[in-house]
PDB file of C-alpha atoms in Angstrom:
ATOM      1  CA  MET A   1       2.274  10.237  10.903  1.00  0.00           C
ATOM      2  CA  ASN A   2      -0.295   7.819  12.272  1.00  0.00           C
ATOM      3  CA  TYR A   3      -2.954   6.294  10.069  1.00  0.00           C
ATOM      4  CA  ARG A   4      -6.262   4.787  11.046  1.00  0.00           C
ATOM      5  CA  VAL A   5      -7.894   2.097   8.929  1.00  0.00           C
ATOM      6  CA  ILE A   6     -11.637   2.612   8.639  1.00  0.00           C
ATOM      7  CA  TYR A   7     -13.966   0.218   6.877  1.00  0.00           C
ATOM      8  CA  MET A   8     -17.208   1.411   5.375  1.00  0.00           C
ATOM      9  CA  VAL A   9     -19.843  -1.297   5.428  1.00  0.00           C
ATOM     10  CA  GLU A  10     -23.197  -1.376   3.731  1.00  0.00           C
ATOM     11  CA  GLU A  11     -25.604  -3.899   5.190  1.00  0.00           C
ATOM     12  CA  TYR A  12     -28.408  -5.629   3.291  1.00  0.00           C
ATOM     13  CA  THR A  13     -31.366  -7.263   4.972  1.00  0.00           C
ATOM     14  CA  THR A  14     -33.779  -9.226   2.850  1.00  0.00           C
ATOM     15  CA  ASP A  15     -35.306 -12.631   2.418  1.00  0.00           C
ATOM     16  CA  GLY A  16     -34.808 -12.721  -1.353  1.00  0.00           C
ATOM     17  CA  ASN A  17     -31.861 -14.150  -3.255  1.00  0.00           C
ATOM     18  CA  LEU A  18     -31.759 -11.245  -5.718  1.00  0.00           C
ATOM     19  CA  VAL A  19     -30.358  -8.820  -3.158  1.00  0.00           C
ATOM     20  CA  THR A  20     -27.897 -11.461  -1.927  1.00  0.00           C
ATOM     21  CA  ARG A  21     -26.588 -11.907  -5.470  1.00  0.00           C
ATOM     22  CA  GLN A  22     -26.473  -8.117  -5.974  1.00  0.00           C
ATOM     23  CA  TYR A  23     -24.555  -7.713  -2.701  1.00  0.00           C
ATOM     24  CA  ALA A  24     -22.034 -10.362  -3.790  1.00  0.00           C
ATOM     25  CA  ARG A  25     -21.596  -8.624  -7.167  1.00  0.00           C
ATOM     26  CA  ASN A  26     -21.194  -5.206  -5.491  1.00  0.00           C
ATOM     27  CA  LYS A  27     -18.725  -6.635  -2.976  1.00  0.00           C
ATOM     28  CA  LYS A  28     -16.606  -8.108  -5.786  1.00  0.00           C
ATOM     29  CA  THR A  29     -16.619  -4.734  -7.558  1.00  0.00           C
ATOM     30  CA  ALA A  30     -15.737  -2.894  -4.341  1.00  0.00           C
ATOM     31  CA  ASP A  31     -12.926  -5.358  -3.644  1.00  0.00           C
ATOM     32  CA  ARG A  32     -11.518  -4.809  -7.142  1.00  0.00           C
ATOM     33  CA  ILE A  33     -11.627  -1.028  -6.717  1.00  0.00           C
ATOM     34  CA  ALA A  34     -10.139  -1.136  -3.199  1.00  0.00           C
ATOM     35  CA  ARG A  35      -7.290  -3.407  -4.247  1.00  0.00           C
ATOM     36  CA  THR A  36      -6.454  -1.495  -7.430  1.00  0.00           C
ATOM     37  CA  CYS A  37      -2.870  -0.414  -7.188  1.00  0.00           C
ATOM     38  CA  ASP A  38      -1.241   0.068 -10.514  1.00  0.00           C
ATOM     39  CA  LYS A  39       1.199   2.923 -10.186  1.00  0.00           C
ATOM     40  CA  ALA A  40       4.091   4.169  -8.142  1.00  0.00           C
ATOM     41  CA  ASN A  41       3.352   6.666  -5.368  1.00  0.00           C
ATOM     42  CA  ASP A  42       0.010   5.055  -4.478  1.00  0.00           C
ATOM     43  CA  ILE A  43      -0.287   4.747  -0.717  1.00  0.00           C
ATOM     44  CA  ILE A  44      -1.574   1.333   0.276  1.00  0.00           C
ATOM     45  CA  VAL A  45      -2.764  -0.509   3.367  1.00  0.00           C
ATOM     46  CA  PHE A  46      -1.608  -4.128   3.649  1.00  0.00           C
ATOM     47  CA  LEU A  47      -0.956  -7.019   5.985  1.00  0.00           C
ATOM     48  CA  PRO A  48       2.663  -8.189   5.755  1.00  0.00           C
ATOM     49  CA  ASN A  49       2.757 -11.673   4.233  1.00  0.00           C
ATOM     50  CA  GLY A  50      -1.014 -11.815   4.699  1.00  0.00           C
ATOM     51  CA  ASN A  51      -0.541 -12.195   8.471  1.00  0.00           C
ATOM     52  CA  GLU A  52      -3.987 -11.413   9.882  1.00  0.00           C
ATOM     53  CA  LYS A  53      -2.537 -11.236  13.412  1.00  0.00           C
ATOM     54  CA  SER A  54      -0.304  -8.316  12.408  1.00  0.00           C
ATOM     55  CA  HIS A  55      -1.274  -4.663  12.510  1.00  0.00           C
ATOM     56  CA  TYR A  56      -2.030  -2.889   9.235  1.00  0.00           C
ATOM     57  CA  TYR A  57       0.869  -1.226   7.454  1.00  0.00           C
ATOM     58  CA  VAL A  58       0.506   1.977   5.416  1.00  0.00           C
ATOM     59  CA  LYS A  59       3.319   2.551   2.911  1.00  0.00           C
ATOM     60  CA  ARG A  60       4.053   4.206  -0.419  1.00  0.00           C
ATOM     61  CA  VAL A  61       4.362   2.012  -3.519  1.00  0.00           C
ATOM     62  CA  VAL A  62       7.630   2.767  -5.282  1.00  0.00           C
ATOM     63  CA  ALA A  63       7.722  -0.137  -7.751  1.00  0.00           C
ATOM     64  CA  VAL A  64       5.078  -2.287  -9.429  1.00  0.00           C
ATOM     65  CA  PRO A  65       5.077  -5.788 -10.963  1.00  0.00           C
ATOM     66  CA  GLY A  66       7.947  -6.350 -13.385  1.00  0.00           C
ATOM     67  CA  ASP A  67      10.013  -3.395 -12.138  1.00  0.00           C
ATOM     68  CA  THR A  68      13.569  -3.668 -10.843  1.00  0.00           C
ATOM     69  CA  VAL A  69      14.554  -1.953  -7.584  1.00  0.00           C
ATOM     70  CA  LEU A  70      17.981  -0.960  -6.309  1.00  0.00           C
ATOM     71  CA  ILE A  71      19.043   1.332  -3.472  1.00  0.00           C
ATOM     72  CA  LYS A  72      22.524   2.704  -4.021  1.00  0.00           C
ATOM     73  CA  ASP A  73      24.295   5.446  -2.055  1.00  0.00           C
ATOM     74  CA  GLY A  74      21.048   6.213  -0.211  1.00  0.00           C
ATOM     75  CA  ALA A  75      19.035   6.774  -3.407  1.00  0.00           C
ATOM     76  CA  LEU A  76      16.245   4.661  -4.904  1.00  0.00           C
ATOM     77  CA  TYR A  77      16.514   3.438  -8.503  1.00  0.00           C
ATOM     78  CA  VAL A  78      13.573   1.842 -10.277  1.00  0.00           C
ATOM     79  CA  ASN A  79      14.284   0.290 -13.669  1.00  0.00           C
ATOM     80  CA  ASP A  80      17.797   1.798 -13.572  1.00  0.00           C
ATOM     81  CA  LYS A  81      16.441   5.368 -13.196  1.00  0.00           C
ATOM     82  CA  LEU A  82      16.495   7.573 -10.116  1.00  0.00           C
ATOM     83  CA  PHE A  83      12.985   7.377  -8.636  1.00  0.00           C
ATOM     84  CA  ASP A  84      10.902  10.550  -8.943  1.00  0.00           C
ATOM     85  CA  GLU A  85       9.807  11.150  -5.346  1.00  0.00           C
ATOM     86  CA  GLU A  86       6.487  12.953  -4.902  1.00  0.00           C
ATOM     87  CA  VAL A  87       7.348  13.792  -1.299  1.00  0.00           C
ATOM     88  CA  GLU A  88      10.514  14.993   0.370  1.00  0.00           C
ATOM     89  CA  VAL A  89      12.428  12.053   1.833  1.00  0.00           C
ATOM     90  CA  ALA A  90      15.812  11.581   3.467  1.00  0.00           C
ATOM     91  CA  SER A  91      18.684   9.669   1.928  1.00  0.00           C
ATOM     92  CA  MET A  92      18.385   6.036   3.044  1.00  0.00           C
ATOM     93  CA  GLU A  93      21.026   4.867   5.486  1.00  0.00           C
ATOM     94  CA  ASP A  94      20.169   1.160   5.083  1.00  0.00           C
ATOM     95  CA  ALA A  95      19.402  -0.351   1.676  1.00  0.00           C
ATOM     96  CA  GLY A  96      18.482  -3.692   3.223  1.00  0.00           C
ATOM     97  CA  LEU A  97      17.500  -6.327   0.656  1.00  0.00           C
ATOM     98  CA  ALA A  98      17.580  -3.673  -2.092  1.00  0.00           C
ATOM     99  CA  ALA A  99      21.354  -3.298  -1.811  1.00  0.00           C
ATOM    100  CA  GLU A 100      21.267  -5.850  -4.635  1.00  0.00           C
ATOM    101  CA  GLU A 101      18.862  -5.445  -7.540  1.00  0.00           C
ATOM    102  CA  ILE A 102      15.415  -6.960  -6.969  1.00  0.00           C
ATOM    103  CA  THR A 103      13.080  -7.889  -9.819  1.00  0.00           C
ATOM    104  CA  LEU A 104       9.413  -7.874  -8.821  1.00  0.00           C
ATOM    105  CA  GLY A 105       7.159 -10.783  -9.762  1.00  0.00           C
ATOM    106  CA  ALA A 106       3.882 -10.521 -11.663  1.00  0.00           C
ATOM    107  CA  ASP A 107       1.860  -9.807  -8.494  1.00  0.00           C
ATOM    108  CA  GLU A 108       4.445  -8.033  -6.316  1.00  0.00           C
ATOM    109  CA  PHE A 109       4.922  -4.440  -5.184  1.00  0.00           C
ATOM    110  CA  PHE A 110       7.859  -2.772  -3.427  1.00  0.00           C
ATOM    111  CA  VAL A 111       6.883  -0.291  -0.725  1.00  0.00           C
ATOM    112  CA  LEU A 112       8.779   2.232   1.386  1.00  0.00           C
ATOM    113  CA  GLY A 113       7.700   4.417   4.280  1.00  0.00           C
ATOM    114  CA  ASP A 114       7.990   8.174   3.795  1.00  0.00           C
ATOM    115  CA  ASN A 115      10.161   8.326   6.933  1.00  0.00           C
ATOM    116  CA  ARG A 116      12.788   6.254   5.143  1.00  0.00           C
ATOM    117  CA  ASN A 117      15.256   5.871   8.008  1.00  0.00           C
ATOM    118  CA  ASN A 118      12.630   4.805  10.519  1.00  0.00           C
ATOM    119  CA  SER A 119      10.389   2.533   8.489  1.00  0.00           C
ATOM    120  CA  GLU A 120       9.720  -1.182   8.431  1.00  0.00           C
ATOM    121  CA  ASP A 121       9.153  -1.795   4.716  1.00  0.00           C
ATOM    122  CA  SER A 122      10.086  -3.908   1.676  1.00  0.00           C
ATOM    123  CA  ARG A 123      13.796  -3.464   2.368  1.00  0.00           C
ATOM    124  CA  TYR A 124      13.526  -5.944   5.221  1.00  0.00           C
ATOM    125  CA  ALA A 125      12.864  -9.686   5.067  1.00  0.00           C
ATOM    126  CA  ASN A 126       9.990  -9.598   7.580  1.00  0.00           C
ATOM    127  CA  ILE A 127       8.009  -7.406   5.126  1.00  0.00           C
ATOM    128  CA  GLY A 128       9.619  -8.012   1.729  1.00  0.00           C
ATOM    129  CA  ASN A 129       7.768  -7.593  -1.554  1.00  0.00           C
ATOM    130  CA  ILE A 130       4.029  -7.135  -1.085  1.00  0.00           C
ATOM    131  CA  LYS A 131       1.806  -9.605  -2.915  1.00  0.00           C
ATOM    132  CA  LYS A 132      -1.321  -8.084  -4.470  1.00  0.00           C
ATOM    133  CA  GLU A 133      -3.533 -10.495  -2.533  1.00  0.00           C
ATOM    134  CA  HIS A 134      -2.228  -9.025   0.757  1.00  0.00           C
ATOM    135  CA  ILE A 135      -3.184  -5.459  -0.157  1.00  0.00           C
ATOM    136  CA  ILE A 136      -6.256  -4.330   1.759  1.00  0.00           C
ATOM    137  CA  GLY A 137      -6.707  -1.206  -0.330  1.00  0.00           C
ATOM    138  CA  LYS A 138      -5.467   2.239  -1.252  1.00  0.00           C
ATOM    139  CA  ALA A 139      -5.304   4.944   1.367  1.00  0.00           C
ATOM    140  CA  TRP A 140      -7.160   7.947  -0.021  1.00  0.00           C
ATOM    141  CA  PHE A 141      -8.163  10.051   2.986  1.00  0.00           C
ATOM    142  CA  ARG A 142      -6.012  11.277   5.872  1.00  0.00           C
ATOM    143  CA  MET A 143      -7.433  11.933   9.320  1.00  0.00           C
ATOM    144  CA  ALA A 144      -5.177  13.829  11.700  1.00  0.00           C
ATOM    145  CA  LYS A 145      -5.306  15.879  14.866  1.00  0.00           C
ATOM    146  CA  GLN A 146      -4.198  19.027  13.064  1.00  0.00           C
ATOM    147  CA  ASP A 147      -6.766  20.427  10.620  1.00  0.00           C
ATOM    148  CA  SER A 148      -4.042  21.149   8.085  1.00  0.00           C
ATOM    149  CA  GLU A 149      -3.383  17.413   7.666  1.00  0.00           C
ATOM    150  CA  LEU A 150      -7.015  16.395   7.162  1.00  0.00           C
ATOM    151  CA  GLY A 151      -8.101  15.578   3.632  1.00  0.00           C
ATOM    152  CA  LEU A 152      -7.618  13.573   0.491  1.00  0.00           C
ATOM    153  CA  ILE A 153      -4.264  11.940  -0.134  1.00  0.00           C
ATOM    154  CA  GLU A 154      -2.960  13.015  -3.511  1.00  0.00           C
TER     155      GLU A 154
END
């Protein structure tokens, strides 16, 4: 599935400082809301390692700060428990870095693509654990060519 990143921008034009301060306060609030990712199965948009020359990645969060991650026999374990998948996924052929247990830092997330055997994600060193500061936001709306795929992401 292809995703398109769309930014919604609200523009202020004024000579006064009050609106400038209000815009800055609203932008900080919007940034906090957009970057909120606090649970597994959130779908996020991020730049790998903060690389602004890279394309945006859209992946599913499977582990949050403090969690442990292990992929064994094609299955995902988070905190020593089989991960409860919200979507149907294939058994993983390559565990990558998660072949050995990984403990996430205080600001790190582990992400996987839903097409597990054809996904560049946290299992590989070029992506790795996603730092919170590199998250652009949560994906919450899907746009697709087929009407049946258009709508809110649950």
